[in-house]
Short mmCIF file of C-alpha atoms and ligand atoms in Angstrom, two decimals:
data_model
loop_
_atom_site.label_atom_id
_atom_site.label_comp_id
_atom_site.label_asym_id
_atom_site.label_seq_id
_atom_site.Cartn_x
_atom_site.Cartn_y
_atom_site.Cartn_z
CA UNK W 1 1.24 -23.01 -22.99
CA UNK W 2 1.66 -22.62 -19.03
CA UNK W 3 0.10 -19.37 -17.54
CA UNK W 4 1.59 -17.30 -15.97
CA UNK W 5 -1.39 -16.81 -13.79
CA UNK W 6 -3.33 -20.19 -12.80
CA UNK W 7 -5.79 -19.36 -10.44
CA UNK W 8 -6.80 -15.87 -12.36
CA UNK W 9 -9.04 -15.27 -15.73
CA UNK W 10 -9.62 -12.81 -17.99
CA UNK W 11 -13.75 -12.84 -18.94
CA UNK W 12 -14.10 -11.57 -22.22
CA UNK W 13 -17.67 -10.21 -23.31
CA UNK W 14 -19.23 -9.54 -26.59
CA UNK W 15 -21.74 -6.34 -27.42
CA UNK W 16 -25.18 -6.78 -29.60
CA UNK W 17 -28.66 -6.78 -29.82
CA UNK W 18 -31.42 -8.49 -30.28
CA UNK W 19 -32.51 -6.29 -33.65
CA UNK W 20 -30.99 -8.17 -35.83
CA UNK W 21 -32.47 -11.26 -35.23
CA UNK W 22 -30.82 -14.65 -33.00
CA UNK W 23 -29.52 -16.00 -36.07
CA UNK W 24 -27.25 -13.06 -35.94
CA UNK W 25 -26.22 -13.28 -32.28
CA UNK W 26 -25.82 -17.02 -33.55
CA UNK W 27 -23.14 -16.10 -35.71
CA UNK W 28 -21.61 -13.24 -33.05
CA UNK W 29 -20.85 -16.04 -30.46
CA UNK W 30 -19.63 -18.52 -32.88
CA UNK W 31 -16.85 -15.70 -34.23
CA UNK W 32 -16.48 -14.70 -30.08
CA UNK W 33 -15.63 -17.78 -29.32
CA UNK W 34 -13.20 -18.58 -32.00
CA UNK W 35 -11.49 -15.33 -31.40
CA UNK W 36 -11.17 -15.84 -27.28
CA UNK W 37 -9.80 -19.41 -28.04
CA UNK W 38 -7.45 -17.66 -31.24
CA UNK W 39 -6.31 -15.63 -28.21
CA UNK W 40 -5.48 -18.48 -25.66
CA UNK W 41 -3.64 -20.12 -28.16
CA UNK W 42 -1.45 -17.29 -28.83
CA UNK W 43 0.89 -17.80 -26.22
CA UNK W 44 1.07 -14.27 -26.09
CA UNK W 45 -1.61 -13.35 -23.22
CA UNK W 46 -0.49 -14.22 -19.92
CA UNK W 47 -4.00 -15.16 -18.51
CA UNK W 48 -6.71 -17.69 -19.56
CA UNK W 49 -9.33 -15.39 -21.39
CA UNK W 50 -12.64 -16.97 -20.96
CA UNK W 51 -15.58 -16.33 -23.29
CA UNK W 52 -18.99 -15.29 -20.80
CA UNK W 53 -21.11 -14.56 -23.71
CA UNK W 54 -23.02 -12.09 -25.90
CA UNK W 55 -24.65 -9.16 -24.23
CA UNK W 56 -27.97 -8.08 -25.79
CA UNK W 57 -29.95 -5.70 -22.96
CA UNK W 58 -29.23 -3.62 -20.45
CA UNK W 59 -30.40 -6.54 -17.14
CA UNK W 60 -27.36 -9.17 -19.29
CA UNK W 61 -24.62 -6.98 -18.51
CA UNK W 62 -25.56 -5.69 -15.28
CA UNK W 63 -25.44 -9.85 -14.83
CA UNK W 64 -21.93 -10.37 -16.20
CA UNK W 65 -20.99 -7.05 -14.65
CA UNK W 66 -22.07 -8.28 -10.74
CA UNK W 67 -20.66 -12.04 -11.14
CA UNK W 68 -17.30 -10.55 -12.52
CA UNK W 69 -17.40 -8.09 -9.54
CA UNK W 70 -18.52 -11.54 -6.92
CA UNK W 71 -15.67 -13.92 -8.73
CA UNK W 72 -12.53 -13.85 -7.23
CA UNK W 73 -10.59 -15.78 -10.19
CA UNK W 74 -11.55 -12.82 -12.70
CA UNK W 75 -8.78 -10.09 -12.73
CA UNK W 76 -10.69 -7.81 -15.41
CA UNK W 77 -12.80 -8.17 -18.26
CA UNK W 78 -12.86 -7.13 -21.90
CA UNK W 79 -15.45 -6.20 -24.13
CA UNK W 80 -15.88 -5.94 -27.90
CA UNK W 81 -18.86 -4.96 -29.79
CA UNK W 82 -19.52 -7.21 -32.22
CA UNK W 83 -22.66 -5.68 -34.40
CA UNK W 84 -24.23 -2.25 -32.61
CA UNK W 85 -24.82 -2.31 -29.18
CA UNK W 86 -26.59 1.05 -27.82
CA UNK W 87 -24.52 2.19 -25.33
CA UNK W 88 -27.39 3.09 -23.16
CA UNK W 89 -27.26 -0.59 -22.33
CA UNK W 90 -23.95 -0.68 -20.52
CA UNK W 91 -24.69 1.77 -18.07
CA UNK W 92 -26.25 -0.23 -15.22
CA UNK W 93 -23.12 -2.58 -15.54
CA UNK W 94 -20.39 -0.13 -16.02
CA UNK W 95 -21.79 1.71 -12.60
CA UNK W 96 -21.30 -1.23 -10.83
CA UNK W 97 -18.22 -2.85 -12.60
CA UNK W 98 -15.31 -2.83 -9.82
CA UNK W 99 -12.93 -5.40 -12.41
CA UNK W 100 -10.73 -3.02 -14.75
CA UNK W 101 -11.70 -3.07 -18.15
CA UNK W 102 -10.08 -3.47 -21.18
CA UNK W 103 -11.92 -1.88 -24.34
CA UNK W 104 -11.12 -3.84 -27.83
CA UNK W 105 -11.48 -2.50 -30.63
CA UNK W 106 -11.35 -5.18 -33.02
CA UNK W 107 -13.08 -7.35 -35.92
CA UNK W 108 -13.92 -11.06 -36.43
CA UNK W 109 -12.18 -10.75 -40.12
CA UNK W 110 -9.62 -8.84 -41.54
CA UNK W 111 -10.47 -7.20 -45.09
CA UNK W 112 -13.65 -6.31 -46.46
CA UNK W 113 -14.49 -9.68 -48.81
CA UNK W 114 -14.39 -6.97 -51.97
CA UNK W 115 -16.60 -9.57 -54.57
CA UNK W 116 -19.26 -10.45 -51.61
CA UNK W 117 -19.72 -7.27 -49.96
CA UNK W 118 -23.36 -6.87 -48.67
CA UNK W 119 -25.54 -5.08 -46.37
CA UNK W 120 -25.71 -8.53 -44.42
CA UNK W 121 -22.09 -8.80 -44.29
CA UNK W 122 -21.95 -4.98 -43.55
CA UNK W 123 -24.47 -5.14 -40.28
CA UNK W 124 -23.35 -8.50 -38.29
CA UNK W 125 -19.48 -6.92 -38.60
CA UNK W 126 -19.90 -3.65 -37.13
CA UNK W 127 -17.78 -3.56 -34.77
CA UNK W 128 -16.19 -0.25 -35.92
CA UNK W 129 -18.90 2.14 -34.85
CA UNK W 130 -20.37 -0.23 -32.41
CA UNK W 131 -16.98 0.08 -30.51
CA UNK W 132 -17.19 4.15 -30.76
CA UNK W 133 -21.17 3.87 -29.39
CA UNK W 134 -19.32 2.10 -26.21
CA UNK W 135 -16.28 4.07 -25.92
CA UNK W 136 -18.73 7.21 -26.21
CA UNK W 137 -20.54 5.85 -23.08
CA UNK W 138 -17.36 5.02 -21.01
CA UNK W 139 -15.71 8.57 -21.55
CA UNK W 140 -19.29 9.88 -20.93
CA UNK W 141 -19.21 7.91 -17.17
CA UNK W 142 -15.42 8.59 -16.74
CA UNK W 143 -15.07 4.59 -16.79
CA UNK W 144 -11.32 4.48 -16.45
CA UNK W 145 -10.40 1.65 -18.83
CA UNK W 146 -7.40 0.54 -21.75
CA UNK W 147 -8.48 0.93 -25.15
CA UNK W 148 -6.96 -1.44 -27.59
CA UNK W 149 -6.79 -0.61 -30.90
CA UNK W 150 -6.32 -3.46 -33.25
CA UNK W 151 -6.82 -6.72 -35.32
CA UNK W 152 -6.80 -9.56 -33.43
CA UNK W 153 -4.64 -12.24 -34.75
CA UNK W 154 -2.35 -9.12 -34.48
CA UNK W 155 0.82 -10.03 -32.14
CA UNK W 156 1.05 -6.09 -31.27
CA UNK W 157 -2.81 -6.04 -30.39
CA UNK W 158 -2.16 -8.98 -28.38
CA UNK W 159 0.68 -7.86 -26.57
CA UNK W 160 -1.08 -4.72 -25.42
CA UNK W 161 -3.50 -7.11 -24.46
CA UNK W 162 -0.72 -9.15 -22.35
CA UNK W 163 0.02 -6.01 -20.71
CA UNK W 164 -3.18 -5.45 -19.02
CA UNK W 165 -3.52 -8.24 -17.99
CA UNK W 166 -0.17 -8.45 -16.22
CA UNK W 167 -1.21 -5.38 -14.11
CA UNK W 168 -4.85 -6.65 -13.87
CA UNK W 169 -2.84 -9.34 -11.76
CA UNK W 170 -1.24 -7.21 -10.10
CA UNK W 171 -4.35 -5.31 -8.53
CA UNK W 172 -6.14 -8.60 -8.50
CA UNK W 173 -2.88 -9.63 -5.43
CA UNK W 174 -2.61 -6.73 -4.48
CA UNK W 175 -6.01 -6.50 -3.05
CA UNK W 176 -4.70 -9.42 -1.21
CA UNK W 177 -1.21 -8.30 0.00
CA UNK W 178 -0.52 -8.39 3.73
CA UNK W 179 2.67 -6.40 4.45
CA UNK W 180 4.44 -7.13 7.38
CA UNK W 181 6.49 -4.12 9.34
CA UNK W 182 9.31 -5.88 11.24
CA UNK W 183 9.40 -2.48 13.06
CA UNK W 184 8.10 0.30 12.29
CA UNK W 185 9.41 2.71 9.85
CA UNK W 186 12.90 4.58 10.13
CA UNK W 187 12.56 7.85 12.68
CA UNK W 188 12.28 11.21 10.67
CA UNK W 189 12.68 9.97 7.38
CA UNK W 190 9.88 11.83 5.41
CA UNK W 191 9.47 9.81 2.08
CA UNK W 192 9.10 6.16 3.26
CA UNK W 193 6.31 7.04 5.49
CA UNK W 194 2.33 8.43 4.80
CA UNK W 195 -1.64 6.93 5.05
CA UNK W 196 -1.59 3.49 5.33
CA UNK W 197 -5.17 3.57 5.30
CA UNK W 198 -6.18 5.60 2.21
CA UNK W 199 -2.83 2.93 0.98
CA UNK W 200 -5.20 0.51 1.25
CA UNK W 201 -8.60 2.65 0.42
CA UNK W 202 -6.72 3.23 -3.33
CA UNK W 203 -4.31 0.08 -3.87
CA UNK W 204 -5.77 -2.65 -1.76
CA UNK W 205 -2.73 -3.39 0.32
CA UNK W 206 -3.00 -4.00 4.07
CA UNK W 207 0.31 -2.93 5.71
CA UNK W 208 0.61 -4.03 9.75
CA UNK W 209 2.96 -3.70 12.73
CA UNK W 210 4.42 -7.61 13.67
CA UNK W 211 6.66 -6.97 17.09
CA UNK W 212 10.57 -7.82 16.53
CA UNK W 213 9.72 -9.54 20.03
CA UNK W 214 7.02 -12.22 18.60
CA UNK W 215 9.39 -12.77 15.28
CA UNK W 216 12.30 -13.46 17.68
CA UNK W 217 10.10 -16.39 19.41
CA UNK W 218 10.62 -17.99 15.95
CA UNK W 219 13.68 -17.27 15.68
CA UNK W 220 15.17 -19.35 19.07
CA UNK W 221 13.16 -22.35 17.64
CA UNK W 222 14.78 -22.57 15.03
CA UNK W 223 16.96 -25.56 15.25
CA UNK W 224 20.87 -25.85 14.05
CA UNK W 225 20.01 -29.01 11.90
CA UNK W 226 17.51 -26.55 10.18
CA UNK W 227 20.14 -24.25 9.60
CA UNK W 228 22.56 -26.34 8.83
CA UNK W 229 20.26 -28.00 5.67
CA UNK W 230 19.64 -24.43 4.29
CA UNK W 231 23.82 -23.05 4.49
CA UNK W 232 23.83 -26.66 2.30
CA UNK W 233 21.67 -25.20 0.30
CA UNK W 234 23.56 -22.30 -0.24
CA UNK W 235 26.33 -23.89 -1.04
CA UNK W 236 24.96 -25.13 -3.94
CA UNK W 237 23.25 -21.81 -4.93
CA UNK W 238 26.20 -19.77 -5.10
CA UNK W 239 29.58 -19.10 -4.90
CA UNK W 240 31.27 -19.57 -1.67
CA UNK W 241 33.69 -16.00 -0.45
CA UNK W 242 35.66 -16.44 2.52
CA UNK W 243 37.66 -12.82 2.71
CA UNK W 244 38.56 -11.21 6.01
CA UNK W 245 35.97 -12.75 8.44
CA UNK W 246 38.26 -16.02 8.55
CA UNK W 247 36.43 -19.36 8.09
CA UNK W 248 35.19 -19.65 11.40
CA UNK W 249 33.31 -16.35 11.68
CA UNK W 250 31.99 -17.13 8.09
CA UNK W 251 29.92 -20.24 8.63
CA UNK W 252 28.64 -18.77 11.85
CA UNK W 253 27.23 -15.95 10.49
CA UNK W 254 26.37 -17.68 7.43
CA UNK W 255 24.53 -20.08 10.18
CA UNK W 256 22.41 -16.87 11.77
CA UNK W 257 21.37 -15.34 8.49
CA UNK W 258 19.99 -19.09 7.41
CA UNK W 259 18.08 -18.85 10.74
CA UNK W 260 17.21 -15.69 10.67
CA UNK W 261 16.12 -16.81 6.61
CA UNK W 262 13.79 -19.44 7.91
CA UNK W 263 12.00 -17.58 11.48
CA UNK W 264 11.09 -15.05 8.73
CA UNK W 265 9.64 -17.04 6.22
CA UNK W 266 8.28 -19.01 9.33
CA UNK W 267 6.46 -15.89 10.49
CA UNK W 268 5.76 -14.97 6.96
CA UNK W 269 3.85 -17.98 6.48
CA UNK W 270 2.34 -17.68 9.42
CA UNK W 271 0.60 -14.37 9.47
CA UNK W 272 -0.06 -15.25 5.59
CA UNK W 273 1.79 -11.48 4.57
CA UNK W 274 3.43 -11.69 0.97
CA UNK W 275 5.52 -8.43 1.97
CA UNK W 276 7.18 -7.05 4.37
CA UNK W 277 10.13 -4.17 5.85
CA UNK W 278 12.49 -4.53 8.76
CA UNK W 279 14.66 -2.03 10.50
CA UNK W 280 18.19 -1.64 11.41
CA UNK W 281 17.53 -0.32 14.80
CA UNK W 282 15.14 -3.08 15.57
CA UNK W 283 16.82 -6.15 16.05
CA UNK W 284 16.09 -8.01 19.05
CA UNK W 285 17.42 -8.73 21.36
CA UNK W 286 19.50 -6.16 24.22
CA UNK W 287 23.15 -6.65 24.69
CA UNK W 288 25.01 -8.87 21.88
CA UNK W 289 27.22 -9.91 24.53
CA UNK W 290 25.18 -11.15 26.78
CA UNK W 291 25.75 -14.69 26.89
CA UNK W 292 21.69 -14.91 26.97
CA UNK W 293 21.41 -12.86 24.13
CA UNK W 294 19.00 -13.60 21.97
CA UNK W 295 19.06 -11.52 18.55
CA UNK W 296 19.68 -11.15 15.18
CA UNK W 297 23.23 -10.46 14.57
CA UNK W 298 22.28 -7.30 11.89
CA UNK W 299 19.42 -6.84 9.61
CA UNK W 300 18.50 -10.08 7.73
CA UNK W 301 19.87 -9.11 4.82
CA UNK W 302 20.61 -12.45 2.73
CA UNK W 303 17.17 -13.77 3.64
CA UNK W 304 15.79 -10.30 2.23
CA UNK W 305 18.17 -10.75 -0.95
CA UNK W 306 16.06 -14.55 -0.99
CA UNK W 307 12.86 -13.87 -0.30
CA UNK W 308 12.53 -10.95 -3.10
CA UNK W 309 13.54 -13.55 -5.66
CA UNK W 310 10.60 -15.92 -4.64
CA UNK W 311 8.18 -12.98 -5.01
CA UNK W 312 7.94 -11.32 -1.04
CA UNK W 313 7.46 -7.85 -1.22
CA UNK W 314 10.17 -6.07 0.69
CA UNK W 315 11.13 -2.18 1.61
CA UNK W 316 13.98 -1.34 3.61
CA UNK W 317 13.86 0.74 6.99
CA UNK W 318 10.51 0.56 6.90
CA UNK W 319 9.32 1.50 3.72
CA UNK W 320 5.99 0.04 2.80
CA UNK W 321 5.09 1.48 -0.25
CA UNK W 322 7.96 0.79 -1.74
CA UNK W 323 7.73 -3.11 -0.29
CA UNK W 324 4.15 -3.64 -1.21
CA UNK W 325 4.82 -1.82 -4.61
CA UNK W 326 8.20 -5.02 -5.26
CA UNK W 327 5.44 -7.27 -4.71
CA UNK W 328 3.28 -5.95 -6.98
CA UNK W 329 5.88 -5.49 -9.66
CA UNK W 330 7.28 -9.01 -9.85
CA UNK W 331 3.55 -10.47 -9.84
CA UNK W 332 3.06 -8.27 -12.87
CA UNK W 333 6.75 -9.15 -14.22
CA UNK W 334 6.49 -13.18 -13.03
CA UNK W 335 7.45 -15.58 -15.95
CA UNK W 336 9.00 -12.64 -17.62
CA UNK W 337 13.37 -13.35 -18.32
CA UNK W 338 15.75 -11.10 -17.19
CA UNK W 339 14.52 -10.06 -13.26
CA UNK W 340 13.63 -7.05 -11.11
CA UNK W 341 14.79 -5.90 -7.34
CA UNK W 342 14.27 -3.39 -4.82
CA UNK W 343 17.49 -0.51 -5.19
CA UNK W 344 18.21 2.59 -3.57
CA UNK W 345 20.13 5.74 -5.07
CA UNK W 346 23.36 5.13 -3.36
CA UNK W 347 25.94 7.18 -5.28
CA UNK W 348 26.43 9.19 -8.57
CA UNK W 349 29.52 9.12 -10.99
CA UNK W 350 30.02 12.21 -12.54
CA UNK W 351 31.50 11.34 -15.44
CA UNK W 352 32.97 13.49 -18.59
CA UNK W 353 31.46 10.83 -20.67
CA UNK W 354 27.83 10.07 -19.00
CA UNK W 355 26.84 10.77 -15.78
CA UNK W 356 25.74 7.79 -13.84
CA UNK W 357 24.20 6.97 -10.55
CA UNK W 358 25.41 3.82 -8.73
CA UNK W 359 22.20 1.45 -6.79
CA UNK W 360 22.61 -0.79 -4.00
CA UNK W 361 21.44 -1.14 -1.02
CA UNK W 362 23.43 -1.45 2.56
CA UNK W 363 22.56 -5.74 2.02
CA UNK W 364 19.31 -5.92 0.40
CA UNK W 365 19.41 -6.41 -3.62
CA UNK W 366 17.23 -8.96 -5.45
CA UNK W 367 19.82 -11.80 -6.79
CA UNK W 368 17.19 -11.98 -9.90
CA UNK W 369 18.95 -9.19 -11.57
CA UNK W 370 22.59 -10.19 -10.68
CA UNK W 371 24.68 -10.83 -13.93
CA UNK W 372 26.59 -13.65 -12.59
CA UNK W 373 26.22 -15.80 -10.08
CA UNK W 374 26.46 -14.73 -7.13
CA UNK W 375 28.74 -15.08 -4.45
CA UNK W 376 27.93 -15.37 -0.30
CA UNK W 377 30.17 -12.97 1.24
CA UNK W 378 30.42 -12.09 5.65
CA UNK W 379 31.53 -8.63 5.92
CA UNK W 380 31.35 -5.73 8.74
CA UNK W 381 27.83 -3.36 8.50
CA UNK W 382 28.82 -0.08 10.81
CA UNK W 383 24.77 1.03 10.33
CA UNK W 384 22.44 0.66 12.87
CA UNK W 385 21.56 -0.96 16.39
CA UNK W 386 24.17 -3.53 16.17
CA UNK W 387 27.32 -3.02 14.29
CA UNK W 388 28.41 -6.53 13.35
CA UNK W 389 29.65 -8.88 10.46
CA UNK W 390 27.16 -10.77 8.64
CA UNK W 391 25.95 -12.64 5.30
CA UNK W 392 25.43 -11.12 1.97
CA UNK W 393 25.21 -12.18 -1.72
CA UNK W 394 27.30 -9.68 -3.37
CA UNK W 395 26.58 -9.46 -7.71
CA UNK W 396 26.41 -6.54 -10.60
CA UNK W 397 23.23 -6.34 -12.07
CA UNK W 398 22.93 -7.42 -16.30
CA UNK W 399 22.66 -4.50 -18.61
CA UNK W 400 20.38 -3.16 -20.72
CA UNK W 401 17.16 -0.90 -20.26
CA UNK W 402 14.67 -1.09 -17.00
CA UNK W 403 12.04 1.18 -15.21
CA UNK W 404 12.19 1.96 -11.75
CA UNK W 405 9.08 2.88 -9.82
CA UNK W 406 7.90 4.58 -6.99
CA UNK W 407 4.78 6.07 -4.90
CA UNK W 408 4.70 8.41 -2.71
CA UNK W 409 1.76 10.06 -0.38
CA UNK W 410 1.74 13.47 -1.52
CA UNK W 411 -0.85 14.56 0.94
CA UNK W 412 -3.93 15.03 -0.84
CA UNK W 413 -3.17 12.09 -3.51
CA UNK W 414 -0.64 9.28 -4.02
CA UNK W 415 1.81 9.92 -6.70
CA UNK W 416 2.99 7.17 -9.46
CA UNK W 417 6.36 7.55 -10.68
CA UNK W 418 8.40 5.37 -13.01
CA UNK W 419 11.97 6.21 -14.34
CA UNK W 420 13.31 4.18 -17.62
CA UNK W 421 17.11 3.64 -17.24
CA UNK W 422 19.83 2.09 -19.07
CA UNK W 423 22.01 -0.13 -16.79
CA UNK W 424 25.43 0.14 -18.33
CA UNK W 425 28.50 -1.98 -16.95
CA UNK W 426 30.26 -1.17 -14.27
CA UNK W 427 34.10 -0.80 -13.33
CA UNK W 428 34.70 -3.41 -11.03
CA UNK W 429 34.31 -2.40 -7.75
CA UNK W 430 36.84 -4.77 -5.58
CA UNK W 431 36.22 -3.14 -1.86
CA UNK W 432 32.27 -3.11 -2.34
CA UNK W 433 31.32 -5.46 -0.58
CA UNK W 434 27.20 -5.08 -1.36
CA UNK W 435 25.45 -5.65 -4.57
CA UNK W 436 24.82 -2.94 -6.86
CA UNK W 437 23.43 -1.98 -10.54
CA UNK W 438 24.96 0.98 -12.23
CA UNK W 439 22.47 2.94 -14.43
CA UNK W 440 22.22 6.39 -16.11
CA UNK W 441 17.93 7.43 -16.18
CA UNK W 442 16.77 8.84 -19.81
CA UNK W 443 17.29 11.02 -21.40
CA UNK W 444 20.16 11.94 -19.79
CA UNK W 445 21.25 11.68 -16.21
CA UNK W 446 20.33 15.46 -15.46
CA UNK W 447 17.03 15.38 -16.58
CA UNK W 448 15.93 12.17 -15.55
CA UNK W 449 17.04 12.43 -12.14
CA UNK W 450 16.13 16.22 -12.05
CA UNK W 451 12.70 14.96 -12.89
CA UNK W 452 12.85 12.93 -10.16
CA UNK W 453 13.50 15.30 -8.04
CA UNK W 454 10.70 17.68 -9.04
CA UNK W 455 8.48 14.85 -8.77
CA UNK W 456 9.13 14.34 -5.67
CA UNK W 457 10.45 10.29 -5.78
CA UNK W 458 12.03 8.30 -2.91
CA UNK W 459 15.58 6.87 -2.73
CA UNK W 460 13.56 3.68 -2.66
CA UNK W 461 12.76 1.74 -5.80
CA UNK W 462 11.13 -1.40 -7.25
CA UNK W 463 13.35 -1.90 -10.51
CA UNK W 464 12.47 -4.60 -13.51
CA UNK W 465 14.00 -4.56 -16.83
CA UNK W 466 11.26 -6.56 -18.12
CA UNK W 467 8.18 -4.43 -17.12
CA UNK W 468 7.92 -1.24 -19.52
CA UNK W 469 5.55 2.38 -18.88
CA UNK W 470 2.57 0.98 -19.65
CA UNK W 471 2.39 -1.88 -17.16
CA UNK W 472 2.33 1.41 -14.65
CA UNK W 473 0.15 3.28 -17.02
CA UNK W 474 -2.30 0.46 -17.15
CA UNK W 475 -1.61 -0.71 -12.93
CA UNK W 476 -2.65 3.47 -12.21
CA UNK W 477 -5.62 3.80 -14.52
CA UNK W 478 -6.68 0.72 -12.96
CA UNK W 479 -5.85 1.84 -9.15
CA UNK W 480 -7.49 5.26 -10.15
CA UNK W 481 -3.32 6.67 -8.82
CA UNK W 482 -1.65 9.83 -10.74
CA UNK W 483 0.90 8.26 -13.03
CA UNK W 484 4.16 10.12 -14.00
CA UNK W 485 6.86 8.68 -16.23
CA UNK W 486 10.17 9.90 -17.36
CA UNK W 487 11.10 8.58 -20.22
CA UNK W 488 13.53 9.74 -23.49
CA UNK W 489 11.28 12.78 -24.73
CA UNK W 490 11.27 14.35 -20.90
CA UNK W 491 11.65 17.96 -20.70
CA UNK W 492 12.16 19.79 -17.50
CA UNK W 493 10.07 22.11 -18.38
CA UNK W 494 7.29 19.84 -19.83
CA UNK W 495 7.45 17.72 -16.79
CA UNK W 496 6.94 20.72 -14.69
CA UNK W 497 3.72 21.22 -16.57
CA UNK W 498 2.71 17.79 -16.39
CA UNK W 499 2.56 18.08 -12.59
CA UNK W 500 1.79 21.66 -12.07
CA UNK W 501 -1.58 20.64 -14.65
CA UNK W 502 -2.28 17.22 -11.87
CA UNK W 503 -2.07 19.09 -9.44
CA UNK W 504 -5.18 21.26 -10.95
CA UNK W 505 -6.62 18.22 -11.87
CA UNK W 506 -6.90 16.30 -9.09
CA UNK W 507 -7.91 19.49 -6.17
CA UNK W 508 -10.80 19.62 -8.93
CA UNK W 509 -11.54 15.85 -8.91
CA UNK W 510 -11.54 15.89 -4.64
CA UNK W 511 -13.56 19.14 -4.81
CA UNK W 512 -16.23 17.41 -7.50
CA UNK W 513 -16.11 14.89 -5.33
MN1 MN N 1 17.59 2.67 2.19
#
């Protein structure tokens, strides 16, 4: 199976001790190799698992943890105690471990060999209490980790490991994300602002401002031939739909959009950035009627749509937090089927049978969630500094369940909020010139939207059909940020209590630091 994350490894360390003699450790080693091979051959774990041997002493634990910290390929460690492994030998290593940890409570053999069961067998297969001893020291030391319980050949257990592995890949990637803000975040907006220093300390994302004037230097160097070639690619990928703009304006605007895309791509590549934001109030140039005008004719929406589909994080109106989170979501989502997008809560549909919320944006919805081949259209967009016709991909989303996510800055901490939603079929909207999705938050619009507002959620979110709350829970655990999820079991009063308890927990946690 082709792994979605070729450049990463998950390390497997088996805990044991030398009390039972070298022969036992040899058997433990053999079993461990077979189990790691089994996980790799399952086709379920998206990252290669690498067996790093048994750890039989404090020195050995420390050495493997230090090696994991120092190896950029290592996205996380799986530990498993084959025999009893006195947990004080894990203290110094766990103190140093900086990579995500998964504690797998499993056993080499599935069932007790009833007929031959003896003391030797029991002493060799002690995961039942070896893992409990290890779990204790993790809890005593407050080590964040995921505990997966189940037989190593079971699909259910393997799927839980796979979720954790994807979240670990997201964390590893976040550490290397550089997000460029083309222009600043939109003036006066509270929810898209926050502490970028703390953001990098906690989550790894590095956010930089990039002058639009420098972007324009790239823009003016894009040749007509380069733009024409990209337009040819558009023709192959999308349905060409020429409406009120007329043929001449249509192709002129599509070509402008292609130029903007090429310029953005080049800057992102040259600056080694994998996420970006735009702002409709900052588009370069001054007077569009000036014959020497150099600037975007509108926000580069088509470019943002296409770059998002390739994994670039995107946030509109300078929303750097959502741009970074979308990048992570896309990384975790790699190789999964149904897709993901940046979205914004736009318009409500209070209907007698089921209230829903129309998700869209001025232009920037990712075509990965499209139900059909997107249409390439040109329409007027009257928002921002330059009110002009501009190109965009128009489609409606697939139906089905998904999850939306956001990170907010609460002043003393970041809170990751997710909400499970069901995308439903909208009625035809022949006059809507942008892509959209129509969803109902769980357990109902009233409770789901109410809880989101109480949690301080954003109007922008990063959405995926393929991920579940378990991915985000693992991600929050690994990064040490607060996490709340809104799902089919959420009640407003229960959710309020959770928020109040969290407030107290984080206040105390900060005070005790
Ligand atoms: Mn917006």
